[in-house]
């Protein structure tokens, strides 16, 4: 696949859901019907949410169980063969990464992080969550942010952006900071408003109704701080052609004029084009739009779709599972696999047992750490390592179709090195 694939298509969603529950169908937001017509499915979806209902007393539970929004996005996308590969949450901030199943064995060095900026960094009601990963020879970082609100607190938003850049860090030394990545996508409720108190909410509303967006966008605080070099200068944003995304009356497409309408919800990007000798990296943005039909929040969701150039010649070395005819219920079962190329096992690696149509990497039934079996080189491939791993007689309890997934876990870094072909689990014939 890496020999023919030239780019990845990535679809981004950002939405401040105002602590509401997901009561509207999400197909239009994810552009499912249009994508069906075109036949070109995104390779990755990143869904960034703000103000997902979070109670301080439930924070531990929130970290263990999926929030309702993550669950409903996963339920929609699993019908189109997407797997949720990572979630990061900080109170009301949630970022989810969904990957087409055919690509998951090319995911490497996935890591999630967060930075609190609320109450001077003491509280996570504002801040950033991120997911970074390597895939087909390139790396990317996606940051979902919720910055300080209100028209007059522009300086605080600038400080928070720079705080996130400075304090947000990752394990891998080459990409320890956000901007060190080949591709950066920065999404969220950035809360930038329109400069100047001389323009009232009623006047803004009147200009929007006349579709006179240009004079309003000339007052956009985010563009101002970018031009001054104060914040977000390192990133790019495509022209905005949609109406302000905040603040709306609930269950309505009319502005709530207690606040001045503004473009708080944004999607920006950065590409470090000349990192590699063999390819010039590039981003092509296909669309940038809001979705006014969604009325459960006082914000409208915003989406954007990109193609990013990858490195076709880079080989992903992983794990190849031996095909299995079947496993037996209430018996010890095992599988052998070989590590290809320069792939090597580590003490944190594990193999998980999943249902065949699993829709999240969190859905393992049981897992075993590698290293219980003996390792030996294959006689016809002396550079390869073959191992066998055993699962206890309590691992498989129900008949059905299953898969095994080899997860390379090195501290905070996770990669998917291999997925077995599906195999049946059943009682041994008597």
PDB file of N, CA, C and O in Angstrom, residues 27 66 69-80 98 359 363:
ATOM      1  N   UNK A  27     -24.406  12.458  10.476  1.00  0.00           N
ATOM      2  CA  UNK A  27     -23.943  12.101   9.132  1.00  0.00           C
ATOM      3  C   UNK A  27     -23.588  13.335   8.299  1.00  0.00           C
ATOM      4  O   UNK A  27     -22.580  13.342   7.588  1.00  0.00           O
ATOM      5  N   UNK A  66     -15.950   6.101  27.804  1.00  0.00           N
ATOM      6  CA  UNK A  66     -16.220   7.052  26.739  1.00  0.00           C
ATOM      7  C   UNK A  66     -17.325   8.023  27.140  1.00  0.00           C
ATOM      8  O   UNK A  66     -18.328   7.639  27.737  1.00  0.00           O
ATOM      9  N   UNK A  69     -20.491  11.799  23.495  1.00  0.00           N
ATOM     10  CA  UNK A  69     -20.151  12.305  22.170  1.00  0.00           C
ATOM     11  C   UNK A  69     -19.180  11.369  21.455  1.00  0.00           C
ATOM     12  O   UNK A  69     -19.355  11.059  20.272  1.00  0.00           O
ATOM     13  N   UNK A  70     -18.136  10.945  22.147  1.00  0.00           N
ATOM     14  CA  UNK A  70     -17.178  10.018  21.542  1.00  0.00           C
ATOM     15  C   UNK A  70     -17.884   8.741  21.110  1.00  0.00           C
ATOM     16  O   UNK A  70     -17.649   8.216  20.014  1.00  0.00           O
ATOM     17  N   UNK A  71     -18.779   8.272  21.958  1.00  0.00           N
ATOM     18  CA  UNK A  71     -19.494   7.026  21.648  1.00  0.00           C
ATOM     19  C   UNK A  71     -20.331   7.172  20.387  1.00  0.00           C
ATOM     20  O   UNK A  71     -20.324   6.296  19.515  1.00  0.00           O
ATOM     21  N   UNK A  72     -21.063   8.293  20.248  1.00  0.00           N
ATOM     22  CA  UNK A  72     -21.960   8.425  19.099  1.00  0.00           C
ATOM     23  C   UNK A  72     -21.166   8.643  17.813  1.00  0.00           C
ATOM     24  O   UNK A  72     -21.540   8.125  16.750  1.00  0.00           O
ATOM     25  N   UNK A  73     -20.049   9.381  17.856  1.00  0.00           N
ATOM     26  CA  UNK A  73     -19.202   9.488  16.669  1.00  0.00           C
ATOM     27  C   UNK A  73     -18.645   8.121  16.282  1.00  0.00           C
ATOM     28  O   UNK A  73     -18.592   7.771  15.092  1.00  0.00           O
ATOM     29  N   UNK A  74     -18.239   7.337  17.276  1.00  0.00           N
ATOM     30  CA  UNK A  74     -17.697   6.008  16.979  1.00  0.00           C
ATOM     31  C   UNK A  74     -18.769   5.101  16.380  1.00  0.00           C
ATOM     32  O   UNK A  74     -18.503   4.340  15.443  1.00  0.00           O
ATOM     33  N   UNK A  75     -19.994   5.207  16.903  1.00  0.00           N
ATOM     34  CA  UNK A  75     -21.083   4.367  16.398  1.00  0.00           C
ATOM     35  C   UNK A  75     -21.385   4.682  14.941  1.00  0.00           C
ATOM     36  O   UNK A  75     -21.704   3.779  14.157  1.00  0.00           O
ATOM     37  N   UNK A  76     -21.307   5.952  14.553  1.00  0.00           N
ATOM     38  CA  UNK A  76     -21.530   6.314  13.151  1.00  0.00           C
ATOM     39  C   UNK A  76     -20.378   5.814  12.288  1.00  0.00           C
ATOM     40  O   UNK A  76     -20.585   5.150  11.256  1.00  0.00           O
ATOM     41  N   UNK A  77     -19.156   6.102  12.695  1.00  0.00           N
ATOM     42  CA  UNK A  77     -17.999   5.827  11.836  1.00  0.00           C
ATOM     43  C   UNK A  77     -17.668   4.349  11.738  1.00  0.00           C
ATOM     44  O   UNK A  77     -17.074   3.917  10.736  1.00  0.00           O
ATOM     45  N   UNK A  78     -18.047   3.548  12.732  1.00  0.00           N
ATOM     46  CA  UNK A  78     -17.727   2.122  12.642  1.00  0.00           C
ATOM     47  C   UNK A  78     -18.474   1.461  11.485  1.00  0.00           C
ATOM     48  O   UNK A  78     -18.016   0.450  10.941  1.00  0.00           O
ATOM     49  N   UNK A  79     -19.609   2.039  11.069  1.00  0.00           N
ATOM     50  CA  UNK A  79     -20.356   1.486   9.938  1.00  0.00           C
ATOM     51  C   UNK A  79     -19.618   1.662   8.625  1.00  0.00           C
ATOM     52  O   UNK A  79     -19.993   1.048   7.614  1.00  0.00           O
ATOM     53  N   UNK A  80     -18.586   2.492   8.626  1.00  0.00           N
ATOM     54  CA  UNK A  80     -17.815   2.749   7.408  1.00  0.00           C
ATOM     55  C   UNK A  80     -16.367   2.283   7.568  1.00  0.00           C
ATOM     56  O   UNK A  80     -15.465   2.758   6.881  1.00  0.00           O
ATOM     57  N   UNK A  98      -9.922   8.806  14.499  1.00  0.00           N
ATOM     58  CA  UNK A  98     -10.499   7.621  13.877  1.00  0.00           C
ATOM     59  C   UNK A  98      -9.729   7.342  12.590  1.00  0.00           C
ATOM     60  O   UNK A  98      -9.484   8.245  11.799  1.00  0.00           O
ATOM     61  N   UNK A 359     -14.300  -1.570  16.886  1.00  0.00           N
ATOM     62  CA  UNK A 359     -14.341  -0.184  16.413  1.00  0.00           C
ATOM     63  C   UNK A 359     -13.503   0.749  17.273  1.00  0.00           C
ATOM     64  O   UNK A 359     -13.527   1.959  17.073  1.00  0.00           O
ATOM     65  N   UNK A 363     -11.272  -1.702  22.889  1.00  0.00           N
ATOM     66  CA  UNK A 363     -12.267  -2.768  22.976  1.00  0.00           C
ATOM     67  C   UNK A 363     -11.652  -4.162  23.104  1.00  0.00           C
ATOM     68  O   UNK A 363     -12.328  -5.157  22.846  1.00  0.00           O
TER      69      UNK A 363
END
